[in-house]
mmCIF file of C-alpha atoms in Angstrom:
data_model
loop_
_atom_site.group_PDB
_atom_site.id
_atom_site.type_symbol
_atom_site.label_atom_id
_atom_site.label_comp_id
_atom_site.label_asym_id
_atom_site.label_seq_id
_atom_site.Cartn_x
_atom_site.Cartn_y
_atom_site.Cartn_z
ATOM 1 C CA UNK A 42 -7.984 20.421 -3.113
ATOM 2 C CA UNK A 43 -3.955 22.221 -3.158
ATOM 3 C CA UNK A 44 -2.891 21.092 0.602
ATOM 4 C CA UNK A 45 0.988 22.910 -0.678
ATOM 5 C CA UNK A 46 1.736 26.301 1.732
ATOM 6 C CA UNK A 47 3.751 26.604 -0.850
ATOM 7 C CA UNK A 48 4.304 25.577 -4.874
ATOM 8 C CA UNK A 49 6.193 21.708 -5.625
ATOM 9 C CA UNK A 50 9.436 22.497 -7.108
ATOM 10 C CA UNK A 51 10.495 19.792 -9.134
ATOM 11 C CA UNK A 52 11.405 16.691 -7.366
ATOM 12 C CA UNK A 53 9.522 17.322 -4.602
ATOM 13 C CA UNK A 54 7.527 14.118 -3.498
ATOM 14 C CA UNK A 55 4.167 14.254 -3.415
ATOM 15 C CA UNK A 56 2.127 12.299 -1.123
ATOM 16 C CA UNK A 57 -1.615 11.833 -2.033
ATOM 17 C CA UNK A 58 -4.128 10.084 0.484
ATOM 18 C CA UNK A 59 -6.648 7.424 -0.670
ATOM 19 C CA UNK A 60 -8.167 5.987 2.446
ATOM 20 C CA UNK A 61 -6.108 2.773 3.690
ATOM 21 C CA UNK A 62 -3.154 4.406 1.515
ATOM 22 C CA UNK A 63 -0.846 6.982 0.530
ATOM 23 C CA UNK A 64 -0.147 6.987 -3.436
ATOM 24 C CA UNK A 65 3.190 8.973 -3.505
ATOM 25 C CA UNK A 66 4.481 11.022 -7.152
ATOM 26 C CA UNK A 67 7.304 12.972 -7.854
ATOM 27 C CA UNK A 68 6.934 16.842 -9.143
ATOM 28 C CA UNK A 69 9.046 17.183 -12.416
ATOM 29 C CA UNK A 70 7.092 20.716 -13.259
ATOM 30 C CA UNK A 71 4.798 22.298 -15.761
ATOM 31 C CA UNK A 72 2.179 20.763 -13.198
ATOM 32 C CA UNK A 73 2.809 17.155 -14.288
ATOM 33 C CA UNK A 74 3.710 13.944 -11.204
ATOM 34 C CA UNK A 75 5.885 10.819 -12.687
ATOM 35 C CA UNK A 76 4.572 8.102 -10.779
ATOM 36 C CA UNK A 77 4.377 4.488 -10.757
ATOM 37 C CA UNK A 78 0.435 3.145 -11.843
ATOM 38 C CA UNK A 79 -0.622 -0.671 -11.700
ATOM 39 C CA UNK A 80 -2.063 -1.109 -15.525
ATOM 40 C CA UNK A 81 -5.498 -1.844 -13.911
ATOM 41 C CA UNK A 82 -5.267 1.145 -12.401
ATOM 42 C CA UNK A 83 -6.364 2.655 -15.904
ATOM 43 C CA UNK A 84 -9.593 0.251 -16.857
ATOM 44 C CA UNK A 85 -12.610 -0.247 -14.327
ATOM 45 C CA UNK A 86 -12.371 -3.849 -14.426
ATOM 46 C CA UNK A 87 -13.187 -5.095 -10.616
ATOM 47 C CA UNK A 88 -10.385 -8.141 -9.891
ATOM 48 C CA UNK A 89 -8.016 -7.059 -12.311
ATOM 49 C CA UNK A 90 -5.995 -4.585 -9.766
ATOM 50 C CA UNK A 91 -5.396 -7.372 -7.420
ATOM 51 C CA UNK A 92 -4.269 -9.563 -10.605
ATOM 52 C CA UNK A 93 -2.272 -6.662 -11.904
ATOM 53 C CA UNK A 94 -0.891 -6.755 -8.435
ATOM 54 C CA UNK A 95 0.146 -10.435 -8.249
ATOM 55 C CA UNK A 96 1.826 -10.717 -11.774
ATOM 56 C CA UNK A 97 4.308 -8.257 -10.300
ATOM 57 C CA UNK A 98 4.397 -5.554 -12.484
ATOM 58 C CA UNK A 99 3.798 -1.773 -12.361
ATOM 59 C CA UNK A 100 4.180 0.998 -15.782
ATOM 60 C CA UNK A 101 5.727 4.273 -14.860
ATOM 61 C CA UNK A 102 3.517 7.158 -15.877
ATOM 62 C CA UNK A 103 3.696 10.890 -16.594
ATOM 63 C CA UNK A 104 1.022 12.943 -15.723
ATOM 64 C CA UNK A 105 -0.711 16.282 -14.697
ATOM 65 C CA UNK A 106 -0.809 16.575 -11.083
ATOM 66 C CA UNK A 107 -4.045 16.999 -10.727
ATOM 67 C CA UNK A 108 -5.179 14.616 -12.848
ATOM 68 C CA UNK A 109 -3.791 12.145 -10.628
ATOM 69 C CA UNK A 110 -4.907 13.400 -7.127
ATOM 70 C CA UNK A 111 -8.278 13.835 -8.749
ATOM 71 C CA UNK A 112 -9.920 14.917 -5.427
ATOM 72 C CA UNK A 113 -8.254 13.077 -3.087
ATOM 73 C CA UNK A 114 -6.021 15.740 -0.628
ATOM 74 C CA UNK A 115 -2.043 15.867 -1.363
ATOM 75 C CA UNK A 116 0.978 17.358 -0.236
ATOM 76 C CA UNK A 117 4.186 17.927 -0.478
ATOM 77 C CA UNK A 118 6.109 15.296 1.951
ATOM 78 C CA UNK A 119 10.411 14.678 1.743
ATOM 79 C CA UNK A 120 9.994 12.492 3.824
ATOM 80 C CA UNK A 121 13.748 11.358 4.159
ATOM 81 C CA UNK A 122 15.129 14.479 3.953
ATOM 82 C CA UNK A 123 16.769 15.203 7.531
ATOM 83 C CA UNK A 124 18.156 11.546 6.506
ATOM 84 C CA UNK A 125 19.668 11.673 2.797
ATOM 85 C CA UNK A 126 20.441 14.628 0.535
ATOM 86 C CA UNK A 127 18.648 14.600 -2.488
ATOM 87 C CA UNK A 128 19.996 13.165 -5.955
ATOM 88 C CA UNK A 129 21.576 16.089 -8.437
ATOM 89 C CA UNK A 130 19.476 14.007 -11.753
ATOM 90 C CA UNK A 131 16.140 13.462 -9.851
ATOM 91 C CA UNK A 132 14.342 14.582 -13.034
ATOM 92 C CA UNK A 133 16.545 12.887 -15.929
ATOM 93 C CA UNK A 134 15.968 9.503 -14.237
ATOM 94 C CA UNK A 135 12.357 10.412 -14.021
ATOM 95 C CA UNK A 136 11.923 11.405 -16.798
ATOM 96 C CA UNK A 137 14.036 8.563 -18.634
ATOM 97 C CA UNK A 138 12.021 5.688 -16.659
ATOM 98 C CA UNK A 139 8.576 7.173 -18.377
ATOM 99 C CA UNK A 140 6.718 3.837 -20.470
ATOM 100 C CA UNK A 141 9.086 1.329 -18.347
ATOM 101 C CA UNK A 142 7.502 -1.811 -16.786
ATOM 102 C CA UNK A 143 9.176 -2.153 -13.791
ATOM 103 C CA UNK A 144 9.224 -5.022 -11.106
ATOM 104 C CA UNK A 145 6.413 -4.576 -8.081
ATOM 105 C CA UNK A 146 5.867 -5.307 -4.967
ATOM 106 C CA UNK A 147 3.277 -4.329 -2.648
ATOM 107 C CA UNK A 148 6.005 -4.652 0.341
ATOM 108 C CA UNK A 149 9.048 -3.707 -1.469
ATOM 109 C CA UNK A 150 8.913 -1.694 -4.725
ATOM 110 C CA UNK A 151 5.650 0.266 -4.636
ATOM 111 C CA UNK A 152 4.910 3.722 -5.245
ATOM 112 C CA UNK A 153 6.703 5.205 -2.069
ATOM 113 C CA UNK A 154 10.027 3.011 -2.564
ATOM 114 C CA UNK A 155 9.932 4.488 -6.563
ATOM 115 C CA UNK A 156 10.223 8.286 -5.348
ATOM 116 C CA UNK A 157 12.380 7.719 -2.631
ATOM 117 C CA UNK A 158 14.482 5.667 -4.573
ATOM 118 C CA UNK A 159 14.930 8.422 -7.664
ATOM 119 C CA UNK A 160 14.997 11.143 -4.294
ATOM 120 C CA UNK A 161 17.575 9.926 -2.107
ATOM 121 C CA UNK A 162 18.945 7.096 -4.089
ATOM 122 C CA UNK A 163 17.502 4.071 -1.740
ATOM 123 C CA UNK A 164 14.045 3.024 -2.258
ATOM 124 C CA UNK A 165 11.502 3.544 1.314
ATOM 125 C CA UNK A 166 8.871 3.114 2.456
ATOM 126 C CA UNK A 167 7.696 4.284 5.105
ATOM 127 C CA UNK A 168 3.612 3.072 5.470
ATOM 128 C CA UNK A 169 4.995 -0.558 4.795
ATOM 129 C CA UNK A 170 7.117 0.156 8.155
ATOM 130 C CA UNK A 171 4.076 1.776 10.048
ATOM 131 C CA UNK A 172 1.666 -1.597 8.548
ATOM 132 C CA UNK A 173 4.648 -4.159 9.434
ATOM 133 C CA UNK A 174 4.855 -3.093 13.290
ATOM 134 C CA UNK A 175 0.932 -2.705 13.700
ATOM 135 C CA UNK A 176 0.540 -5.630 12.123
ATOM 136 C CA UNK A 177 3.540 -7.129 14.272
ATOM 137 C CA UNK A 178 1.118 -5.377 17.071
ATOM 138 C CA UNK A 179 -1.811 -6.984 16.170
ATOM 139 C CA UNK A 180 0.046 -10.403 15.781
ATOM 140 C CA UNK A 181 0.942 -10.416 19.236
ATOM 141 C CA UNK A 182 -1.324 -8.770 20.671
ATOM 142 C CA UNK A 183 -4.001 -12.272 19.444
ATOM 143 C CA UNK A 184 -0.997 -14.338 20.533
ATOM 144 C CA UNK A 185 -1.147 -12.917 24.194
ATOM 145 C CA UNK A 186 -4.803 -12.595 24.262
ATOM 146 C CA UNK A 187 -5.325 -16.344 23.159
ATOM 147 C CA UNK A 188 -2.208 -17.324 25.658
ATOM 148 C CA UNK A 189 -4.030 -16.100 28.626
ATOM 149 C CA UNK A 190 -7.282 -17.854 28.038
ATOM 150 C CA UNK A 191 -5.763 -20.794 26.823
ATOM 151 C CA UNK A 192 -3.445 -21.540 29.835
#
């Protein structure tokens, strides 16, 4: 399902909605995106995705946007354009990384960090920041609830 009001241009960040999380890719033209994937995302092995996350490795792939998106909703989301100027050599850097295995960490080096590093020169993940704030809020509420009934 195409969620674009206008077609993406090379260098645009693509946010793909996958239920509990968003996957991110960078559009490089001709219907292609570059993104990081866990090695197990190419297989149907049940527990191997968890093992890939624990091994802290991801592969940079260039694929058709439609193949990456499948039936998920997606949109152009150049999330940090108001804060940072996009870099001039986004596409060259992205293309040079295709096929590379990179360090991966869900909280500090995920797919959103990868694309924001390419576009802006700074790795950031708003979904990690939001998740962290929600988790912290939940823990504080539980602690207050516990303290209320303990004292």
